[in-house]
Amino acid sequence: MSELEENKKKCLAMVAAWNRWELKGIIDHWADDVVHYSEDQPVDTGEMITRMEAGLRAFPDLRLDVRSILAEGDRVSLRITITATHRGPFGDLPPTNKRVCWHIVEELRFKDGKVVEHWDVMNYLPMLKALEKVPADV
């Protein structure tokens, strides 16, 4: 199997770990010195883990669905739709028990089989519409 295919396989394994709510199954693929960027802002690994744990508390039935996956060179990009039920606090939003969805684009750079850089961009607009935090026609 090519390195590109191996890296794609590792990304899909991380998505599968999310869907089992096993954060260790994600973190095990990160290099010790991985650099995360959320909305282009650097986030240290401890903060990234805290955010992931908070997401699972707010959305305990969270499910990721990979819509596309592309690999080139040392990078893999994924376009993902997330569906969940809002059952715990999310930021300043109290639980609503509403079904929601949002979208994410992830890019991961690999070196020696580990993720050394990770970027994500979230589109929370569909979720905010479902939670009536923004007008439905936005």
Short mmCIF file of the N, C-alpha and C atoms (twelve columns), coordinates in Angstrom:
data_MODEL
# 
_entry.id   MODEL 
# 
loop_
_atom_site.group_PDB 
_atom_site.id 
_atom_site.type_symbol 
_atom_site.label_atom_id 
_atom_site.label_alt_id 
_atom_site.label_comp_id 
_atom_site.label_asym_id 
_atom_site.label_seq_id 
_atom_site.Cartn_x 
_atom_site.Cartn_y 
_atom_site.Cartn_z 
_atom_site.pdbx_PDB_model_num 
ATOM 1   N N  . MET A 1   0.841   -1.171 0.000  1 
ATOM 2   C CA . MET A 1   0.000   0.000  0.000  1 
ATOM 3   C C  . MET A 1   0.891   1.241  0.000  1 
ATOM 4   N N  . SER A 2   0.527   2.241  -0.800 1 
ATOM 5   C CA . SER A 2   1.332   3.454  -0.892 1 
ATOM 6   C C  . SER A 2   1.220   4.281  0.387  1 
ATOM 7   N N  . GLU A 3   2.158   5.198  0.564  1 
ATOM 8   C CA . GLU A 3   2.127   6.081  1.730  1 
ATOM 9   C C  . GLU A 3   0.845   6.924  1.733  1 
ATOM 10  N N  . LEU A 4   0.418   7.379  0.547  1 
ATOM 11  C CA . LEU A 4   -0.838  8.139  0.460  1 
ATOM 12  C C  . LEU A 4   -2.008  7.313  0.962  1 
ATOM 13  N N  . GLU A 5   -2.091  6.075  0.531  1 
ATOM 14  C CA . GLU A 5   -3.183  5.195  0.960  1 
ATOM 15  C C  . GLU A 5   -3.092  4.898  2.455  1 
ATOM 16  N N  . GLU A 6   -1.882  4.719  2.955  1 
ATOM 17  C CA . GLU A 6   -1.700  4.482  4.407  1 
ATOM 18  C C  . GLU A 6   -2.184  5.691  5.209  1 
ATOM 19  N N  . ASN A 7   -1.827  6.895  4.754  1 
ATOM 20  C CA . ASN A 7   -2.240  8.104  5.472  1 
ATOM 21  C C  . ASN A 7   -3.759  8.274  5.431  1 
ATOM 22  N N  . LYS A 8   -4.381  7.987  4.287  1 
ATOM 23  C CA . LYS A 8   -5.841  8.051  4.199  1 
ATOM 24  C C  . LYS A 8   -6.469  7.032  5.158  1 
ATOM 25  N N  . LYS A 9   -5.892  5.850  5.191  1 
ATOM 26  C CA . LYS A 9   -6.396  4.795  6.086  1 
ATOM 27  C C  . LYS A 9   -6.308  5.246  7.544  1 
ATOM 28  N N  . LYS A 10  -5.218  5.905  7.915  1 
ATOM 29  C CA . LYS A 10  -5.072  6.405  9.289  1 
ATOM 30  C C  . LYS A 10  -6.117  7.472  9.593  1 
ATOM 31  N N  . CYS A 11  -6.398  8.346  8.631  1 
ATOM 32  C CA . CYS A 11  -7.431  9.371  8.834  1 
ATOM 33  C C  . CYS A 11  -8.793  8.725  9.044  1 
ATOM 34  N N  . LEU A 12  -9.107  7.733  8.251  1 
ATOM 35  C CA . LEU A 12  -10.387 7.038  8.412  1 
ATOM 36  C C  . LEU A 12  -10.448 6.288  9.744  1 
ATOM 37  N N  . ALA A 13  -9.307  5.795  10.211 1 
ATOM 38  C CA . ALA A 13  -9.261  5.147  11.527 1 
ATOM 39  C C  . ALA A 13  -9.530  6.165  12.632 1 
ATOM 40  N N  . MET A 14  -9.029  7.400  12.467 1 
ATOM 41  C CA . MET A 14  -9.295  8.440  13.462 1 
ATOM 42  C C  . MET A 14  -10.777 8.811  13.469 1 
ATOM 43  N N  . VAL A 15  -11.394 8.892  12.295 1 
ATOM 44  C CA . VAL A 15  -12.834 9.160  12.221 1 
ATOM 45  C C  . VAL A 15  -13.609 8.032  12.904 1 
ATOM 46  N N  . ALA A 16  -13.215 6.801  12.645 1 
ATOM 47  C CA . ALA A 16  -13.882 5.658  13.275 1 
ATOM 48  C C  . ALA A 16  -13.743 5.729  14.797 1 
ATOM 49  N N  . ALA A 17  -12.583 6.161  15.288 1 
ATOM 50  C CA . ALA A 17  -12.384 6.314  16.734 1 
ATOM 51  C C  . ALA A 17  -13.327 7.383  17.296 1 
ATOM 52  N N  . TRP A 18  -13.493 8.492  16.575 1 
ATOM 53  C CA . TRP A 18  -14.467 9.516  16.996 1 
ATOM 54  C C  . TRP A 18  -15.842 8.882  17.129 1 
ATOM 55  N N  . ASN A 19  -16.210 8.112  16.132 1 
ATOM 56  C CA . ASN A 19  -17.548 7.527  16.116 1 
ATOM 57  C C  . ASN A 19  -17.744 6.478  17.208 1 
ATOM 58  N N  . ARG A 20  -16.653 6.010  17.804 1 
ATOM 59  C CA . ARG A 20  -16.726 5.115  18.973 1 
ATOM 60  C C  . ARG A 20  -16.485 5.894  20.261 1 
ATOM 61  N N  . TRP A 21  -16.259 7.194  20.164 1 
ATOM 62  C CA . TRP A 21  -15.959 8.079  21.292 1 
ATOM 63  C C  . TRP A 21  -14.683 7.661  22.001 1 
ATOM 64  N N  . GLU A 22  -13.692 7.225  21.227 1 
ATOM 65  C CA . GLU A 22  -12.388 6.812  21.759 1 
ATOM 66  C C  . GLU A 22  -11.333 7.831  21.352 1 
ATOM 67  N N  . LEU A 23  -11.132 8.835  22.175 1 
ATOM 68  C CA . LEU A 23  -10.170 9.877  21.837 1 
ATOM 69  C C  . LEU A 23  -8.754  9.326  21.708 1 
ATOM 70  N N  . LYS A 24  -8.420  8.319  22.492 1 
ATOM 71  C CA . LYS A 24  -7.083  7.719  22.408 1 
ATOM 72  C C  . LYS A 24  -6.811  7.186  21.000 1 
ATOM 73  N N  . GLY A 25  -7.837  6.691  20.339 1 
ATOM 74  C CA . GLY A 25  -7.691  6.193  18.978 1 
ATOM 75  C C  . GLY A 25  -7.357  7.281  17.972 1 
ATOM 76  N N  . ILE A 26  -7.573  8.518  18.352 1 
ATOM 77  C CA . ILE A 26  -7.180  9.666  17.526 1 
ATOM 78  C C  . ILE A 26  -5.779  10.113 17.934 1 
ATOM 79  N N  . ILE A 27  -5.619  10.344 19.221 1 
ATOM 80  C CA . ILE A 27  -4.372  10.895 19.751 1 
ATOM 81  C C  . ILE A 27  -3.184  9.993  19.451 1 
ATOM 82  N N  . ASP A 28  -3.384  8.687  19.405 1 
ATOM 83  C CA . ASP A 28  -2.294  7.752  19.102 1 
ATOM 84  C C  . ASP A 28  -1.671  7.994  17.733 1 
ATOM 85  N N  . HIS A 29  -2.395  8.663  16.838 1 
ATOM 86  C CA . HIS A 29  -1.874  8.946  15.498 1 
ATOM 87  C C  . HIS A 29  -1.118  10.273 15.432 1 
ATOM 88  N N  . TRP A 30  -1.103  11.026 16.529 1 
ATOM 89  C CA . TRP A 30  -0.425  12.316 16.553 1 
ATOM 90  C C  . TRP A 30  1.026   12.150 16.969 1 
ATOM 91  N N  . ALA A 31  1.911   12.909 16.321 1 
ATOM 92  C CA . ALA A 31  3.301   12.993 16.765 1 
ATOM 93  C C  . ALA A 31  3.327   13.734 18.107 1 
ATOM 94  N N  . ASP A 32  4.371   13.493 18.889 1 
ATOM 95  C CA . ASP A 32  4.485   14.162 20.189 1 
ATOM 96  C C  . ASP A 32  4.487   15.680 20.050 1 
ATOM 97  N N  . ASP A 33  5.026   16.183 18.939 1 
ATOM 98  C CA . ASP A 33  5.134   17.632 18.748 1 
ATOM 99  C C  . ASP A 33  4.126   18.159 17.713 1 
ATOM 100 N N  . VAL A 34  2.989   17.466 17.578 1 
ATOM 101 C CA . VAL A 34  1.962   17.888 16.621 1 
ATOM 102 C C  . VAL A 34  1.545   19.328 16.900 1 
ATOM 103 N N  . VAL A 35  1.291   20.072 15.822 1 
ATOM 104 C CA . VAL A 35  0.794   21.441 15.920 1 
ATOM 105 C C  . VAL A 35  -0.616  21.456 15.343 1 
ATOM 106 N N  . HIS A 36  -1.575  21.944 16.127 1 
ATOM 107 C CA . HIS A 36  -2.969  22.033 15.712 1 
ATOM 108 C C  . HIS A 36  -3.299  23.482 15.374 1 
ATOM 109 N N  . TYR A 37  -4.165  23.655 14.389 1 
ATOM 110 C CA . TYR A 37  -4.689  24.968 14.046 1 
ATOM 111 C C  . TYR A 37  -6.202  24.827 13.934 1 
ATOM 112 N N  . SER A 38  -6.922  25.633 14.683 1 
ATOM 113 C CA . SER A 38  -8.375  25.650 14.596 1 
ATOM 114 C C  . SER A 38  -8.762  27.034 14.105 1 
ATOM 115 N N  . GLU A 39  -9.431  27.072 12.962 1 
ATOM 116 C CA . GLU A 39  -9.762  28.355 12.326 1 
ATOM 117 C C  . GLU A 39  -8.488  29.191 12.146 1 
ATOM 118 N N  . ASP A 40  -7.387  28.537 11.789 1 
ATOM 119 C CA . ASP A 40  -6.071  29.131 11.533 1 
ATOM 120 C C  . ASP A 40  -5.374  29.688 12.773 1 
ATOM 121 N N  . GLN A 41  -5.895  29.420 13.957 1 
ATOM 122 C CA . GLN A 41  -5.247  29.842 15.196 1 
ATOM 123 C C  . GLN A 41  -4.575  28.630 15.835 1 
ATOM 124 N N  . PRO A 42  -3.307  28.763 16.271 1 
ATOM 125 C CA . PRO A 42  -2.646  27.623 16.898 1 
ATOM 126 C C  . PRO A 42  -3.328  27.229 18.207 1 
ATOM 127 N N  . VAL A 43  -3.444  25.923 18.414 1 
ATOM 128 C CA . VAL A 43  -4.064  25.363 19.608 1 
ATOM 129 C C  . VAL A 43  -3.145  24.252 20.099 1 
ATOM 130 N N  . ASP A 44  -2.738  24.304 21.374 1 
ATOM 131 C CA . ASP A 44  -1.857  23.239 21.852 1 
ATOM 132 C C  . ASP A 44  -2.645  21.949 22.049 1 
ATOM 133 N N  . THR A 45  -1.919  20.851 22.149 1 
ATOM 134 C CA . THR A 45  -2.549  19.535 22.220 1 
ATOM 135 C C  . THR A 45  -3.484  19.416 23.417 1 
ATOM 136 N N  . GLY A 46  -3.084  19.948 24.562 1 
ATOM 137 C CA . GLY A 46  -3.944  19.890 25.746 1 
ATOM 138 C C  . GLY A 46  -5.275  20.589 25.504 1 
ATOM 139 N N  . GLU A 47  -5.228  21.756 24.900 1 
ATOM 140 C CA . GLU A 47  -6.456  22.492 24.597 1 
ATOM 141 C C  . GLU A 47  -7.283  21.750 23.553 1 
ATOM 142 N N  . MET A 48  -6.638  21.150 22.566 1 
ATOM 143 C CA . MET A 48  -7.372  20.390 21.551 1 
ATOM 144 C C  . MET A 48  -8.116  19.220 22.198 1 
ATOM 145 N N  . ILE A 49  -7.459  18.523 23.093 1 
ATOM 146 C CA . ILE A 49  -8.105  17.408 23.792 1 
ATOM 147 C C  . ILE A 49  -9.273  17.916 24.639 1 
ATOM 148 N N  . THR A 50  -9.074  19.039 25.334 1 
ATOM 149 C CA . THR A 50  -10.152 19.631 26.130 1 
ATOM 150 C C  . THR A 50  -11.357 19.950 25.249 1 
ATOM 151 N N  . ARG A 51  -11.118 20.512 24.072 1 
ATOM 152 C CA . ARG A 51  -12.208 20.831 23.147 1 
ATOM 153 C C  . ARG A 51  -12.918 19.566 22.664 1 
ATOM 154 N N  . MET A 52  -12.148 18.538 22.381 1 
ATOM 155 C CA . MET A 52  -12.740 17.280 21.921 1 
ATOM 156 C C  . MET A 52  -13.621 16.676 23.019 1 
ATOM 157 N N  . GLU A 53  -13.120 16.673 24.245 1 
ATOM 158 C CA . GLU A 53  -13.896 16.131 25.373 1 
ATOM 159 C C  . GLU A 53  -15.174 16.940 25.590 1 
ATOM 160 N N  . ALA A 54  -15.079 18.265 25.482 1 
ATOM 161 C CA . ALA A 54  -16.259 19.119 25.647 1 
ATOM 162 C C  . ALA A 54  -17.283 18.834 24.552 1 
ATOM 163 N N  . GLY A 55  -16.805 18.608 23.338 1 
ATOM 164 C CA . GLY A 55  -17.712 18.271 22.238 1 
ATOM 165 C C  . GLY A 55  -18.458 16.976 22.495 1 
ATOM 166 N N  . LEU A 56  -17.768 15.992 23.037 1 
ATOM 167 C CA . LEU A 56  -18.420 14.716 23.330 1 
ATOM 168 C C  . LEU A 56  -19.411 14.834 24.492 1 
ATOM 169 N N  . ARG A 57  -19.130 15.730 25.438 1 
ATOM 170 C CA . ARG A 57  -20.097 15.946 26.530 1 
ATOM 171 C C  . ARG A 57  -21.343 16.660 26.007 1 
ATOM 172 N N  . ALA A 58  -21.155 17.627 25.118 1 
ATOM 173 C CA . ALA A 58  -22.287 18.383 24.583 1 
ATOM 174 C C  . ALA A 58  -23.106 17.550 23.598 1 
ATOM 175 N N  . PHE A 59  -22.418 16.670 22.875 1 
ATOM 176 C CA . PHE A 59  -23.052 15.881 21.813 1 
ATOM 177 C C  . PHE A 59  -22.656 14.410 21.962 1 
ATOM 178 N N  . PRO A 60  -23.183 13.715 22.962 1 
ATOM 179 C CA . PRO A 60  -22.707 12.365 23.260 1 
ATOM 180 C C  . PRO A 60  -23.000 11.324 22.178 1 
ATOM 181 N N  . ASP A 61  -23.891 11.619 21.243 1 
ATOM 182 C CA . ASP A 61  -24.148 10.691 20.137 1 
ATOM 183 C C  . ASP A 61  -23.542 11.190 18.828 1 
ATOM 184 N N  . LEU A 62  -22.556 12.057 18.949 1 
ATOM 185 C CA . LEU A 62  -21.883 12.660 17.806 1 
ATOM 186 C C  . LEU A 62  -21.454 11.598 16.789 1 
ATOM 187 N N  . ARG A 63  -21.708 11.878 15.518 1 
ATOM 188 C CA . ARG A 63  -21.370 10.936 14.438 1 
ATOM 189 C C  . ARG A 63  -20.757 11.714 13.288 1 
ATOM 190 N N  . LEU A 64  -19.573 11.282 12.842 1 
ATOM 191 C CA . LEU A 64  -18.895 11.887 11.704 1 
ATOM 192 C C  . LEU A 64  -19.142 11.043 10.462 1 
ATOM 193 N N  . ASP A 65  -19.458 11.709 9.358  1 
ATOM 194 C CA . ASP A 65  -19.663 11.047 8.079  1 
ATOM 195 C C  . ASP A 65  -18.726 11.689 7.066  1 
ATOM 196 N N  . VAL A 66  -17.731 10.935 6.601  1 
ATOM 197 C CA . VAL A 66  -16.763 11.451 5.641  1 
ATOM 198 C C  . VAL A 66  -17.440 11.554 4.278  1 
ATOM 199 N N  . ARG A 67  -17.484 12.767 3.739  1 
ATOM 200 C CA . ARG A 67  -18.091 13.022 2.426  1 
ATOM 201 C C  . ARG A 67  -17.059 12.913 1.306  1 
ATOM 202 N N  . SER A 68  -15.804 13.277 1.619  1 
ATOM 203 C CA . SER A 68  -14.729 13.107 0.645  1 
ATOM 204 C C  . SER A 68  -13.404 13.075 1.392  1 
ATOM 205 N N  . ILE A 69  -12.433 12.423 0.760  1 
ATOM 206 C CA . ILE A 69  -11.080 12.344 1.312  1 
ATOM 207 C C  . ILE A 69  -10.113 12.405 0.137  1 
ATOM 208 N N  . LEU A 70  -9.148  13.290 0.243  1 
ATOM 209 C CA . LEU A 70  -8.154  13.488 -0.808 1 
ATOM 210 C C  . LEU A 70  -6.771  13.466 -0.183 1 
ATOM 211 N N  . ALA A 71  -5.818  12.893 -0.894 1 
ATOM 212 C CA . ALA A 71  -4.445  12.844 -0.392 1 
ATOM 213 C C  . ALA A 71  -3.488  13.242 -1.503 1 
ATOM 214 N N  . GLU A 72  -2.511  14.038 -1.126 1 
ATOM 215 C CA . GLU A 72  -1.458  14.434 -2.056 1 
ATOM 216 C C  . GLU A 72  -0.212  14.743 -1.239 1 
ATOM 217 N N  . GLY A 73  0.916   14.241 -1.699 1 
ATOM 218 C CA . GLY A 73  2.162   14.466 -0.977 1 
ATOM 219 C C  . GLY A 73  2.063   13.917 0.436  1 
ATOM 220 N N  . ASP A 74  2.322   14.771 1.415  1 
ATOM 221 C CA . ASP A 74  2.290   14.345 2.815  1 
ATOM 222 C C  . ASP A 74  1.004   14.770 3.528  1 
ATOM 223 N N  . ARG A 75  -0.026  15.156 2.745  1 
ATOM 224 C CA . ARG A 75  -1.255  15.697 3.338  1 
ATOM 225 C C  . ARG A 75  -2.494  14.910 2.946  1 
ATOM 226 N N  . VAL A 76  -3.459  14.905 3.884  1 
ATOM 227 C CA . VAL A 76  -4.768  14.318 3.633  1 
ATOM 228 C C  . VAL A 76  -5.803  15.354 4.041  1 
ATOM 229 N N  . SER A 77  -6.807  15.560 3.198  1 
ATOM 230 C CA . SER A 77  -7.915  16.454 3.514  1 
ATOM 231 C C  . SER A 77  -9.210  15.664 3.534  1 
ATOM 232 N N  . LEU A 78  -10.054 16.001 4.487  1 
ATOM 233 C CA . LEU A 78  -11.351 15.340 4.624  1 
ATOM 234 C C  . LEU A 78  -12.439 16.408 4.713  1 
ATOM 235 N N  . ARG A 79  -13.564 16.129 4.071  1 
ATOM 236 C CA . ARG A 79  -14.766 16.951 4.208  1 
ATOM 237 C C  . ARG A 79  -15.773 16.083 4.944  1 
ATOM 238 N N  . ILE A 80  -16.233 16.565 6.099  1 
ATOM 239 C CA . ILE A 80  -17.010 15.741 7.024  1 
ATOM 240 C C  . ILE A 80  -18.304 16.466 7.404  1 
ATOM 241 N N  . THR A 81  -19.383 15.700 7.479  1 
ATOM 242 C CA . THR A 81  -20.627 16.191 8.069  1 
ATOM 243 C C  . THR A 81  -20.785 15.524 9.422  1 
ATOM 244 N N  . ILE A 82  -21.122 16.327 10.420 1 
ATOM 245 C CA . ILE A 82  -21.304 15.828 11.776 1 
ATOM 246 C C  . ILE A 82  -22.776 15.967 12.142 1 
ATOM 247 N N  . THR A 83  -23.342 14.897 12.688 1 
ATOM 248 C CA . THR A 83  -24.709 14.939 13.196 1 
ATOM 249 C C  . THR A 83  -24.674 14.524 14.662 1 
ATOM 250 N N  . ALA A 84  -25.600 15.090 15.441 1 
ATOM 251 C CA . ALA A 84  -25.610 14.812 16.877 1 
ATOM 252 C C  . ALA A 84  -26.875 15.381 17.501 1 
ATOM 253 N N  . THR A 85  -27.075 15.019 18.755 1 
ATOM 254 C CA . THR A 85  -28.138 15.595 19.567 1 
ATOM 255 C C  . THR A 85  -27.494 16.461 20.635 1 
ATOM 256 N N  . HIS A 86  -27.973 17.678 20.761 1 
ATOM 257 C CA . HIS A 86  -27.403 18.655 21.698 1 
ATOM 258 C C  . HIS A 86  -27.893 18.354 23.115 1 
ATOM 259 N N  . ARG A 87  -27.120 17.554 23.850 1 
ATOM 260 C CA . ARG A 87  -27.549 17.084 25.171 1 
ATOM 261 C C  . ARG A 87  -26.771 17.673 26.340 1 
ATOM 262 N N  . GLY A 88  -25.747 18.448 26.064 1 
ATOM 263 C CA . GLY A 88  -24.967 19.068 27.134 1 
ATOM 264 C C  . GLY A 88  -24.617 20.486 26.745 1 
ATOM 265 N N  . PRO A 89  -24.094 21.290 27.688 1 
ATOM 266 C CA . PRO A 89  -23.725 22.668 27.359 1 
ATOM 267 C C  . PRO A 89  -22.702 22.715 26.220 1 
ATOM 268 N N  . PHE A 90  -22.877 23.668 25.327 1 
ATOM 269 C CA . PHE A 90  -21.936 23.896 24.231 1 
ATOM 270 C C  . PHE A 90  -21.633 25.389 24.241 1 
ATOM 271 N N  . GLY A 91  -20.456 25.740 24.751 1 
ATOM 272 C CA . GLY A 91  -20.162 27.150 24.970 1 
ATOM 273 C C  . GLY A 91  -21.177 27.703 25.958 1 
ATOM 274 N N  . ASP A 92  -21.849 28.781 25.556 1 
ATOM 275 C CA . ASP A 92  -22.869 29.360 26.436 1 
ATOM 276 C C  . ASP A 92  -24.275 28.860 26.113 1 
ATOM 277 N N  . LEU A 93  -24.380 27.834 25.268 1 
ATOM 278 C CA . LEU A 93  -25.686 27.294 24.893 1 
ATOM 279 C C  . LEU A 93  -26.062 26.128 25.803 1 
ATOM 280 N N  . PRO A 94  -27.143 26.260 26.558 1 
ATOM 281 C CA . PRO A 94  -27.583 25.128 27.376 1 
ATOM 282 C C  . PRO A 94  -28.133 24.009 26.493 1 
ATOM 283 N N  . PRO A 95  -28.195 22.790 26.992 1 
ATOM 284 C CA . PRO A 95  -28.710 21.669 26.193 1 
ATOM 285 C C  . PRO A 95  -30.130 21.929 25.702 1 
ATOM 286 N N  . THR A 96  -30.392 21.507 24.475 1 
ATOM 287 C CA . THR A 96  -31.723 21.688 23.886 1 
ATOM 288 C C  . THR A 96  -32.374 20.359 23.501 1 
ATOM 289 N N  . ASN A 97  -31.595 19.286 23.457 1 
ATOM 290 C CA . ASN A 97  -32.042 17.972 22.983 1 
ATOM 291 C C  . ASN A 97  -32.488 17.996 21.517 1 
ATOM 292 N N  . LYS A 98  -32.041 18.998 20.769 1 
ATOM 293 C CA . LYS A 98  -32.362 19.073 19.342 1 
ATOM 294 C C  . LYS A 98  -31.305 18.331 18.533 1 
ATOM 295 N N  . ARG A 99  -31.745 17.715 17.434 1 
ATOM 296 C CA . ARG A 99  -30.810 17.114 16.472 1 
ATOM 297 C C  . ARG A 99  -30.202 18.245 15.662 1 
ATOM 298 N N  . VAL A 100 -28.893 18.179 15.501 1 
ATOM 299 C CA . VAL A 100 -28.173 19.224 14.781 1 
ATOM 300 C C  . VAL A 100 -27.166 18.588 13.831 1 
ATOM 301 N N  . CYS A 101 -26.667 19.409 12.921 1 
ATOM 302 C CA . CYS A 101 -25.543 18.986 12.084 1 
ATOM 303 C C  . CYS A 101 -24.665 20.205 11.828 1 
ATOM 304 N N  . TRP A 102 -23.422 19.946 11.512 1 
ATOM 305 C CA . TRP A 102 -22.494 20.971 11.066 1 
ATOM 306 C C  . TRP A 102 -21.459 20.301 10.199 1 
ATOM 307 N N  . HIS A 103 -20.577 21.112 9.620  1 
ATOM 308 C CA . HIS A 103 -19.611 20.605 8.650  1 
ATOM 309 C C  . HIS A 103 -18.205 21.018 9.059  1 
ATOM 310 N N  . ILE A 104 -17.258 20.194 8.678  1 
ATOM 311 C CA . ILE A 104 -15.865 20.454 9.015  1 
ATOM 312 C C  . ILE A 104 -14.986 20.032 7.848  1 
ATOM 313 N N  . VAL A 105 -13.935 20.788 7.646  1 
ATOM 314 C CA . VAL A 105 -12.875 20.412 6.707  1 
ATOM 315 C C  . VAL A 105 -11.609 20.257 7.534  1 
ATOM 316 N N  . GLU A 106 -10.973 19.122 7.385  1 
ATOM 317 C CA . GLU A 106 -9.744  18.799 8.117  1 
ATOM 318 C C  . GLU A 106 -8.604  18.631 7.112  1 
ATOM 319 N N  . GLU A 107 -7.444  19.108 7.465  1 
ATOM 320 C CA . GLU A 107 -6.236  18.822 6.701  1 
ATOM 321 C C  . GLU A 107 -5.182  18.349 7.682  1 
ATOM 322 N N  . LEU A 108 -4.560  17.226 7.368  1 
ATOM 323 C CA . LEU A 108 -3.548  16.650 8.232  1 
ATOM 324 C C  . LEU A 108 -2.271  16.432 7.436  1 
ATOM 325 N N  . ARG A 109 -1.143  16.840 8.023  1 
ATOM 326 C CA . ARG A 109 0.157   16.596 7.392  1 
ATOM 327 C C  . ARG A 109 0.856   15.504 8.192  1 
ATOM 328 N N  . PHE A 110 1.357   14.514 7.458  1 
ATOM 329 C CA . PHE A 110 2.006   13.355 8.061  1 
ATOM 330 C C  . PHE A 110 3.513   13.403 7.863  1 
ATOM 331 N N  . LYS A 111 4.229   12.891 8.838  1 
ATOM 332 C CA . LYS A 111 5.672   12.672 8.732  1 
ATOM 333 C C  . LYS A 111 5.970   11.408 9.520  1 
ATOM 334 N N  . ASP A 112 6.653   10.486 8.893  1 
ATOM 335 C CA . ASP A 112 7.004   9.214  9.545  1 
ATOM 336 C C  . ASP A 112 5.771   8.513  10.115 1 
ATOM 337 N N  . GLY A 113 4.660   8.605  9.397  1 
ATOM 338 C CA . GLY A 113 3.449   7.886  9.776  1 
ATOM 339 C C  . GLY A 113 2.608   8.526  10.867 1 
ATOM 340 N N  . LYS A 114 2.994   9.727  11.313 1 
ATOM 341 C CA . LYS A 114 2.255   10.417 12.380 1 
ATOM 342 C C  . LYS A 114 1.793   11.794 11.895 1 
ATOM 343 N N  . VAL A 115 0.705   12.277 12.476 1 
ATOM 344 C CA . VAL A 115 0.212   13.619 12.163 1 
ATOM 345 C C  . VAL A 115 1.121   14.625 12.860 1 
ATOM 346 N N  . VAL A 116 1.734   15.517 12.072 1 
ATOM 347 C CA . VAL A 116 2.611   16.541 12.640 1 
ATOM 348 C C  . VAL A 116 1.971   17.930 12.589 1 
ATOM 349 N N  . GLU A 117 0.991   18.103 11.694 1 
ATOM 350 C CA . GLU A 117 0.219   19.338 11.649 1 
ATOM 351 C C  . GLU A 117 -1.220  18.985 11.323 1 
ATOM 352 N N  . HIS A 118 -2.136  19.757 11.924 1 
ATOM 353 C CA . HIS A 118 -3.566  19.485 11.782 1 
ATOM 354 C C  . HIS A 118 -4.304  20.820 11.747 1 
ATOM 355 N N  . TRP A 119 -5.100  21.014 10.705 1 
ATOM 356 C CA . TRP A 119 -5.928  22.203 10.570 1 
ATOM 357 C C  . TRP A 119 -7.385  21.775 10.530 1 
ATOM 358 N N  . ASP A 120 -8.261  22.575 11.118 1 
ATOM 359 C CA . ASP A 120 -9.694  22.336 10.934 1 
ATOM 360 C C  . ASP A 120 -10.417 23.660 10.753 1 
ATOM 361 N N  . VAL A 121 -11.475 23.597 9.964  1 
ATOM 362 C CA . VAL A 121 -12.353 24.740 9.748  1 
ATOM 363 C C  . VAL A 121 -13.769 24.224 9.938  1 
ATOM 364 N N  . MET A 122 -14.493 24.827 10.876 1 
ATOM 365 C CA . MET A 122 -15.852 24.405 11.201 1 
ATOM 366 C C  . MET A 122 -16.873 25.339 10.565 1 
ATOM 367 N N  . ASN A 123 -17.951 24.762 10.070 1 
ATOM 368 C CA . ASN A 123 -19.106 25.527 9.620  1 
ATOM 369 C C  . ASN A 123 -20.253 25.156 10.558 1 
ATOM 370 N N  . TYR A 124 -20.436 25.972 11.599 1 
ATOM 371 C CA . TYR A 124 -21.477 25.729 12.592 1 
ATOM 372 C C  . TYR A 124 -22.833 26.301 12.181 1 
ATOM 373 N N  . LEU A 125 -22.925 26.980 11.049 1 
ATOM 374 C CA . LEU A 125 -24.164 27.655 10.681 1 
ATOM 375 C C  . LEU A 125 -25.383 26.729 10.672 1 
ATOM 376 N N  . PRO A 126 -25.312 25.524 10.083 1 
ATOM 377 C CA . PRO A 126 -26.501 24.661 10.137 1 
ATOM 378 C C  . PRO A 126 -26.929 24.328 11.574 1 
ATOM 379 N N  . MET A 127 -25.966 24.138 12.471 1 
ATOM 380 C CA . MET A 127 -26.286 23.856 13.866 1 
ATOM 381 C C  . MET A 127 -26.933 25.070 14.518 1 
ATOM 382 N N  . LEU A 128 -26.371 26.243 14.300 1 
ATOM 383 C CA . LEU A 128 -26.912 27.449 14.915 1 
ATOM 384 C C  . LEU A 128 -28.323 27.744 14.409 1 
ATOM 385 N N  . LYS A 129 -28.596 27.427 13.153 1 
ATOM 386 C CA . LYS A 129 -29.961 27.572 12.632 1 
ATOM 387 C C  . LYS A 129 -30.900 26.601 13.348 1 
ATOM 388 N N  . ALA A 130 -30.481 25.347 13.500 1 
ATOM 389 C CA . ALA A 130 -31.317 24.343 14.164 1 
ATOM 390 C C  . ALA A 130 -31.586 24.724 15.617 1 
ATOM 391 N N  . LEU A 131 -30.614 25.389 16.246 1 
ATOM 392 C CA . LEU A 131 -30.777 25.808 17.647 1 
ATOM 393 C C  . LEU A 131 -31.430 27.185 17.751 1 
ATOM 394 N N  . GLU A 132 -31.816 27.733 16.600 1 
ATOM 395 C CA . GLU A 132 -32.504 29.039 16.521 1 
ATOM 396 C C  . GLU A 132 -31.663 30.171 17.104 1 
ATOM 397 N N  . LYS A 133 -30.346 30.069 16.914 1 
ATOM 398 C CA . LYS A 133 -29.438 31.122 17.362 1 
ATOM 399 C C  . LYS A 133 -29.156 32.129 16.256 1 
ATOM 400 N N  . VAL A 134 -29.482 31.770 15.025 1 
ATOM 401 C CA . VAL A 134 -29.416 32.677 13.881 1 
ATOM 402 C C  . VAL A 134 -30.688 32.431 13.052 1 
ATOM 403 N N  . PRO A 135 -31.120 33.440 12.301 1 
ATOM 404 C CA . PRO A 135 -32.317 33.250 11.478 1 
ATOM 405 C C  . PRO A 135 -32.143 32.119 10.466 1 
ATOM 406 N N  . ALA A 136 -33.205 31.391 10.199 1 
ATOM 407 C CA . ALA A 136 -33.154 30.249 9.281  1 
ATOM 408 C C  . ALA A 136 -32.796 30.666 7.870  1 
ATOM 409 N N  . ASP A 137 -33.044 31.929 7.506  1 
ATOM 410 C CA . ASP A 137 -32.780 32.356 6.126  1 
ATOM 411 C C  . ASP A 137 -31.386 32.941 5.932  1 
ATOM 412 N N  . VAL A 138 -30.526 32.848 6.949  1 
ATOM 413 C CA . VAL A 138 -29.147 33.356 6.829  1 
ATOM 414 C C  . VAL A 138 -28.350 32.419 5.966  1 
# 
